Coordinates of C-alpha atoms in Angstrom, one line a residue:
X1 CA 22.4 1.3 0.1
X2 CA 20.5 -1.0 -2.3
X3 CA 17.1 -2.5 -1.8
X4 CA 18.8 -6.0 -1.4
X5 CA 21.2 -4.7 1.2
X6 CA 18.4 -3.0 3.2
X7 CA 16.4 -6.2 3.2
X8 CA 19.3 -8.2 4.4
X9 CA 20.1 -5.6 7.1
X10 CA 17.1 -6.3 9.3
X11 CA 18.0 -9.9 10.0
X12 CA 15.2 -11.4 8.0
X13 CA 16.9 -12.3 4.7
X14 CA 14.6 -15.3 4.2
X15 CA 12.1 -12.7 2.8
X16 CA 14.4 -10.6 0.8
X17 CA 12.9 -9.8 -2.6
X18 CA 15.0 -10.1 -5.7
X19 CA 16.6 -6.8 -6.6
X20 CA 14.0 -5.0 -8.6
X21 CA 15.6 -3.7 -11.7
X22 CA 14.2 -3.8 -15.3
X23 CA 15.2 -7.5 -15.7
X24 CA 13.3 -8.6 -12.6
X25 CA 10.3 -6.4 -13.3
X26 CA 9.9 -7.8 -16.9
X27 CA 10.6 -11.4 -15.8
X28 CA 6.9 -11.7 -14.9
X29 CA 5.7 -10.2 -18.2
X30 CA 5.4 -7.0 -20.1
X31 CA 4.2 -3.8 -18.4
X32 CA 1.5 -2.0 -20.3
X33 CA 0.1 1.5 -19.7
X34 CA -3.5 1.4 -20.6
X35 CA -5.6 3.9 -22.5
X36 CA -8.6 5.4 -20.7
X37 CA -11.0 3.3 -22.6
X38 CA -9.5 0.0 -21.5
X39 CA -12.0 -2.7 -20.6
X40 CA -10.6 -4.3 -17.4
X41 CA -12.4 -7.6 -17.9
X42 CA -10.3 -8.3 -21.0
X43 CA -7.2 -9.2 -19.0
X44 CA -7.7 -9.0 -15.3
X45 CA -9.8 -12.1 -14.8
X46 CA -7.7 -15.2 -14.2
X47 CA -7.8 -18.7 -12.7
X48 CA -4.1 -18.5 -11.9
X49 CA -2.2 -16.3 -9.4
X50 CA -3.0 -12.6 -9.4
X51 CA -1.3 -9.7 -7.7
X52 CA -2.8 -6.2 -7.6
X53 CA -1.1 -3.2 -6.0
X54 CA -2.0 0.5 -5.7
X55 CA -0.4 3.0 -8.1
X56 CA 2.1 2.6 -10.9
X57 CA 4.8 1.6 -8.5
X58 CA 2.9 -1.5 -7.7
X59 CA 4.3 -3.1 -10.8
X60 CA 7.7 -3.6 -9.0
X61 CA 5.9 -4.9 -5.8
X62 CA 3.9 -7.4 -7.9
X63 CA 7.1 -8.6 -9.6
X64 CA 8.8 -9.3 -6.2
X65 CA 5.6 -11.0 -4.9
X66 CA 5.4 -13.3 -8.0
X67 CA 9.1 -14.1 -7.8
X68 CA 8.7 -15.2 -4.2
X69 CA 5.6 -17.3 -5.0
X70 CA 7.3 -18.9 -8.0
X71 CA 10.3 -19.8 -5.8
X72 CA 8.1 -21.8 -3.5
X73 CA 6.9 -19.3 -1.0
X74 CA 3.4 -19.1 0.4
X75 CA 0.9 -16.5 -0.8
X76 CA 1.5 -14.7 2.5
X77 CA 5.3 -14.8 1.9
X78 CA 4.7 -13.4 -1.5
X79 CA 2.6 -10.5 -0.3
X80 CA 5.2 -9.6 2.3
X81 CA 8.0 -9.7 -0.2
X82 CA 6.1 -7.4 -2.5
X83 CA 5.4 -4.9 0.2
X84 CA 9.0 -4.8 1.3
X85 CA 10.1 -3.4 -2.0
X86 CA 8.8 0.2 -1.5
X87 CA 9.6 0.0 2.2
X88 CA 13.3 -0.3 1.3
X89 CA 13.3 2.4 -1.4
X90 CA 14.7 5.7 0.0
X91 CA 13.3 7.6 -3.0
X92 CA 9.8 6.6 -1.8
X93 CA 8.8 9.3 0.6
X94 CA 5.5 7.7 1.8
X95 CA 6.7 4.2 2.7
X96 CA 9.4 2.9 5.0
X97 CA 13.0 4.1 4.7
X98 CA 13.1 7.7 3.5
X99 CA 9.4 8.3 4.4
X100 CA 8.5 11.9 5.3
X101 CA 8.4 12.5 9.0
X102 CA 5.6 13.9 11.2
X103 CA 5.6 17.5 12.1
X104 CA 8.0 16.9 14.9
X105 CA 10.6 15.3 12.6
X106 CA 9.9 11.6 13.6
X107 CA 9.4 9.0 10.9
X108 CA 6.7 6.5 12.1
X109 CA 5.5 3.5 10.1
X110 CA 2.2 1.7 10.0
X111 CA 1.5 -1.7 8.4
X112 CA -0.9 -4.6 8.3
X113 CA -0.8 -8.1 6.8
X114 CA -3.7 -10.5 6.6
X115 CA -4.8 -13.8 5.1
X116 CA -8.2 -15.4 4.5
X117 CA -7.9 -17.7 7.5
X118 CA -8.3 -14.7 9.9
X119 CA -4.6 -14.4 10.6
X120 CA -3.7 -10.8 11.1
X121 CA -0.7 -8.8 12.3
X122 CA -0.4 -5.0 12.4
X123 CA 1.8 -2.2 13.8
X124 CA 1.4 1.5 14.1
X125 CA 3.7 4.4 15.0
X126 CA 6.7 2.0 14.7
X127 CA 10.1 3.7 14.7
X128 CA 13.7 2.8 13.7
X129 CA 12.8 -0.3 11.7
X130 CA 12.7 -0.4 7.9
X131 CA 10.3 -3.2 7.3
X132 CA 7.0 -2.5 9.1
X133 CA 5.2 -5.2 7.1
X134 CA 7.6 -7.9 8.4
X135 CA 7.2 -6.7 12.0
X136 CA 3.4 -7.0 11.4
X137 CA 4.0 -10.5 10.1
X138 CA 6.0 -11.3 13.3
X139 CA 3.1 -10.0 15.4
X140 CA 0.9 -12.4 13.5
X141 CA 3.2 -15.4 13.9
X142 CA 4.7 -14.9 17.3
X143 CA 2.1 -13.2 19.5
X144 CA -1.5 -13.8 20.6
X145 CA -2.3 -10.2 19.5
X146 CA -3.2 -8.6 16.2
X147 CA -1.9 -5.0 16.7
X148 CA 1.1 -3.4 18.5
X149 CA 1.7 0.3 18.6
X150 CA 4.4 2.9 19.4
X151 CA 7.2 2.1 21.7
X152 CA 5.8 -1.4 22.3
X153 CA 5.9 -2.2 18.6
X154 CA 9.5 -1.0 18.3
X155 CA 10.6 -2.9 21.4
X156 CA 9.0 -6.0 20.0
X157 CA 10.7 -5.6 16.6
X158 CA 14.2 -5.2 18.2
X159 CA 13.6 -8.1 20.5
X160 CA 12.8 -10.3 17.5
X161 CA 15.9 -9.6 15.5
X162 CA 15.0 -6.6 13.4
X163 CA 17.9 -4.2 13.1
X164 CA 17.6 -0.6 14.4
X165 CA 18.0 2.0 11.6
X166 CA 17.4 5.7 11.5
X167 CA 14.7 6.2 8.9
X168 CA 14.9 10.0 8.3
X169 CA 17.1 10.5 5.2
X170 CA 18.7 13.8 4.2
X171 CA 16.1 14.5 1.5
X172 CA 13.2 13.8 3.8
X173 CA 14.8 16.0 6.5
X174 CA 15.2 18.8 4.1
X175 CA 11.5 18.5 3.0
X176 CA 10.5 18.6 6.6
X177 CA 12.6 21.7 7.3
X178 CA 11.2 23.4 4.2
X179 CA 7.7 22.5 5.4
X180 CA 8.4 24.1 8.8
X181 CA 8.7 27.5 7.1
X182 CA 4.9 27.5 6.5
X183 CA 3.6 24.5 8.4
X184 CA 0.9 24.2 5.8
X185 CA -0.9 20.8 5.9
X186 CA -2.9 20.1 2.8
X187 CA -2.7 16.6 1.2
X188 CA -2.5 16.8 -2.6
X189 CA -4.6 14.3 -4.6
X190 CA -2.7 11.9 -6.9
X191 CA 0.7 13.3 -5.8
X192 CA 1.8 9.6 -6.1
X193 CA 1.7 9.7 -9.9
X194 CA 3.2 13.2 -10.3
X195 CA 6.9 13.2 -11.0
X196 CA 8.3 16.7 -11.1
X197 CA 5.4 18.0 -13.1
X198 CA 6.4 15.9 -16.1
X199 CA 3.4 13.6 -16.1
X200 CA 5.6 10.6 -16.7
X201 CA 4.9 7.2 -15.1
X202 CA 6.7 4.1 -14.2
X203 CA 9.6 5.7 -12.5
X204 CA 11.0 4.5 -9.1
X205 CA 9.8 7.7 -7.6
X206 CA 6.2 7.0 -8.8
X207 CA 4.8 5.5 -5.5
X208 CA 2.4 5.6 -2.7
X209 CA 1.5 3.9 0.5
X210 CA 1.5 0.5 -1.0
X211 CA -1.6 -1.7 -0.8
X212 CA -1.0 -5.2 -2.3
X213 CA -3.6 -8.0 -2.5
X214 CA -3.2 -11.4 -4.1
X215 CA -5.1 -14.5 -5.0
X216 CA -3.4 -17.8 -5.4
X217 CA -4.1 -20.4 -8.0
X218 CA -5.8 -22.4 -5.3
X219 CA -8.3 -19.5 -4.7
X220 CA -6.9 -18.3 -1.4
X221 CA -6.4 -14.6 -0.6
X222 CA -3.9 -12.5 1.3
X223 CA -3.0 -8.8 1.4
X224 CA -0.8 -6.2 3.1
X225 CA -0.7 -2.4 3.4
X226 CA 2.3 -0.4 4.6
X227 CA 3.0 3.4 4.9
X228 CA 4.8 6.1 6.7
X229 CA 1.6 8.0 6.7
X230 CA 0.8 11.5 5.6
X231 CA 3.8 13.8 5.4
X232 CA 4.1 16.1 8.4
X233 CA 1.1 14.6 10.2
X234 CA 0.5 15.2 13.9
X235 CA 2.6 13.0 16.1
X236 CA 0.6 9.9 16.9
X237 CA -1.7 10.1 13.9
X238 CA -2.7 6.7 12.4
X239 CA -4.6 6.5 9.2
X240 CA -6.5 3.6 7.6
X241 CA -3.5 1.6 6.4
X242 CA -2.8 -0.7 9.4
X243 CA -6.5 -1.0 10.4
X244 CA -8.2 -4.2 9.4
X245 CA -11.4 -3.3 7.6
X246 CA -10.2 0.1 6.6
X247 CA -6.9 -0.1 4.7
X248 CA -7.2 -3.8 4.1
X249 CA -9.7 -6.6 4.4
X250 CA -9.5 -10.3 3.2
X251 CA -12.2 -12.9 3.4
X252 CA -12.1 -16.6 2.4
X253 CA -14.3 -17.5 -0.6
X254 CA -15.2 -13.8 -1.2
X255 CA -12.1 -11.7 -2.0
X256 CA -9.7 -9.0 -0.8
X257 CA -9.6 -5.2 -1.0
X258 CA -7.2 -2.4 -0.1
X259 CA -7.4 1.4 -0.1
X260 CA -5.4 4.5 -0.8
X261 CA -5.8 8.2 -0.4
X262 CA -6.8 10.2 2.6
X263 CA -6.9 7.6 5.4
X264 CA -9.3 9.4 7.6
X265 CA -12.0 9.2 4.9
X266 CA -11.5 5.4 4.5
X267 CA -11.5 4.8 8.2
X268 CA -14.8 6.7 8.7
X269 CA -16.7 4.0 6.7
X270 CA -14.5 0.9 7.3
X271 CA -13.9 1.1 3.6
X272 CA -12.4 -2.2 2.6
X273 CA -14.7 -4.2 4.8
X274 CA -17.5 -2.5 3.0
X275 CA -16.0 -3.4 -0.4
X276 CA -15.7 -7.0 0.5
X277 CA -19.2 -7.2 2.0
X278 CA -20.6 -5.7 -1.2
X279 CA -18.7 -8.4 -3.2
X280 CA -20.1 -11.0 -0.8
X281 CA -23.6 -9.8 -1.8
X282 CA -22.8 -10.4 -5.5
X283 CA -21.3 -7.2 -6.8
X284 CA -18.2 -7.2 -9.1
X285 CA -15.0 -5.8 -7.7
X286 CA -15.3 -2.5 -9.6
X287 CA -19.0 -2.1 -8.6
X288 CA -18.1 -2.8 -4.9
X289 CA -15.3 -0.2 -5.0
X290 CA -17.6 2.3 -6.6
X291 CA -20.3 1.7 -4.0
X292 CA -17.8 2.5 -1.2
X293 CA -16.6 5.7 -2.9
X294 CA -20.1 6.9 -3.5
X295 CA -21.0 6.3 0.1
X296 CA -18.0 8.5 1.2
X297 CA -19.1 11.2 -1.2
X298 CA -22.7 11.2 0.1
X299 CA -21.6 11.1 3.7
X300 CA -18.9 13.8 3.5
X301 CA -20.1 16.1 0.8
X302 CA -17.9 19.2 0.4
X303 CA -15.4 17.9 2.9
X304 CA -14.0 15.5 0.3
X305 CA -14.3 17.9 -2.7
X306 CA -10.6 17.9 -3.2
X307 CA -9.6 14.7 -1.5
X308 CA -8.6 11.4 -3.1
X309 CA -9.8 8.0 -2.0
X310 CA -9.3 4.9 -4.1
X311 CA -10.1 1.2 -3.7
X312 CA -8.9 -2.0 -5.5
X313 CA -10.3 -5.5 -5.1
X314 CA -10.1 -9.1 -6.3
X315 CA -13.1 -11.5 -6.1
X316 CA -13.4 -15.3 -5.8
X317 CA -13.7 -15.6 -9.6
X318 CA -10.3 -13.9 -10.1
X319 CA -11.9 -10.7 -11.4
X320 CA -10.2 -7.4 -10.5
X321 CA -11.5 -3.9 -10.3
X322 CA -10.9 -0.4 -8.8
X323 CA -12.6 2.9 -8.4
X324 CA -11.7 6.3 -7.0
X325 CA -13.2 9.6 -5.9
X326 CA -11.0 11.7 -8.2
X327 CA -9.5 11.0 -11.6
X328 CA -5.8 10.0 -11.6
X329 CA -5.7 6.9 -9.5
X330 CA -3.9 4.0 -11.1
X331 CA -3.2 0.4 -10.0
X332 CA -1.0 -2.4 -11.2
X333 CA -2.4 -5.9 -12.1
X334 CA -0.2 -8.9 -12.7
X335 CA -2.0 -11.9 -14.1
X336 CA -1.2 -14.6 -16.7
X337 CA 2.4 -13.4 -17.1
X338 CA 1.5 -9.8 -17.9
X339 CA 1.6 -6.6 -15.8
X340 CA -0.8 -3.9 -16.7
X341 CA -1.1 -0.3 -15.3
X342 CA -4.9 0.4 -15.0
X343 CA -6.4 3.9 -14.8
X344 CA -9.2 3.5 -12.4
X345 CA -12.6 5.0 -13.3
X346 CA -13.7 7.8 -10.9
X347 CA -16.7 9.5 -9.5
X348 CA -15.6 12.9 -10.6
X349 CA -14.8 11.8 -14.2
X350 CA -11.4 11.7 -16.0

């Protein structure tokens, strides 16, 4: 089933992104892989609309977001449309349909969406619905609450027109069955950008929990984060992704930030709220992301020696930056008609 078909299947076709093929991706501009010495300020500061997403795969999410914005959608509509792209991709094993299950074989999804007027919707441990970000949007728009979890989140989704669909695909089931042979649980840093050991980038398999943040030409901000969580996690585990202030934070007249990597480490320090607060105090996006990473490193010491945590941020001036604990974290920036894959600087060097 194609991405378009999956988006239509949940009864919310008003938000379906355009089919993301090479034509769609390049409609918003060229995609450039940057050399390590790239100076971010040369292209990432813009007075127009900006979309920024975690990892190389974010280029496709940014393209869908800009297509929605350019067709008359709001910034929040655009962010939602971008996040739906990896959710509908069965080859993406850390988001939505095709995501790896927990250790009991159940695929559970977490997502949050937020704008700079304080509107928030989130879900966690959602089952049997492809587009967790759209369920989170419905929580925002249709309830007095900000967060629904587990069976309640699933019942809410089905009651509001989302179609029920089994999320465990044959490849994900096989990976789980293989994992059961050893039951070894050890997250691998930067697995998002490793494709069969080839070191290639830009493939549809090149993905992660997607964090996407945007700034409109009017200076408003919005963002979303969606994931199926760590592969083979304990049943009921929720990481940073759906938690406001951890996986995502947005503040009017200041900026937006999102996170990736080991969610427990981000949650311990309310990572994205910290990044935005540091920008509010006058730091650039990159400096604010670096401060949060350095704080985690000081706090956790050897416990994060092999872990990856990365942050990206946009500020009120339209500047963009990112920083990571380990080398290898990349993010996609779309501004002024050009999409660029940026290798984030890191605390542990390149």
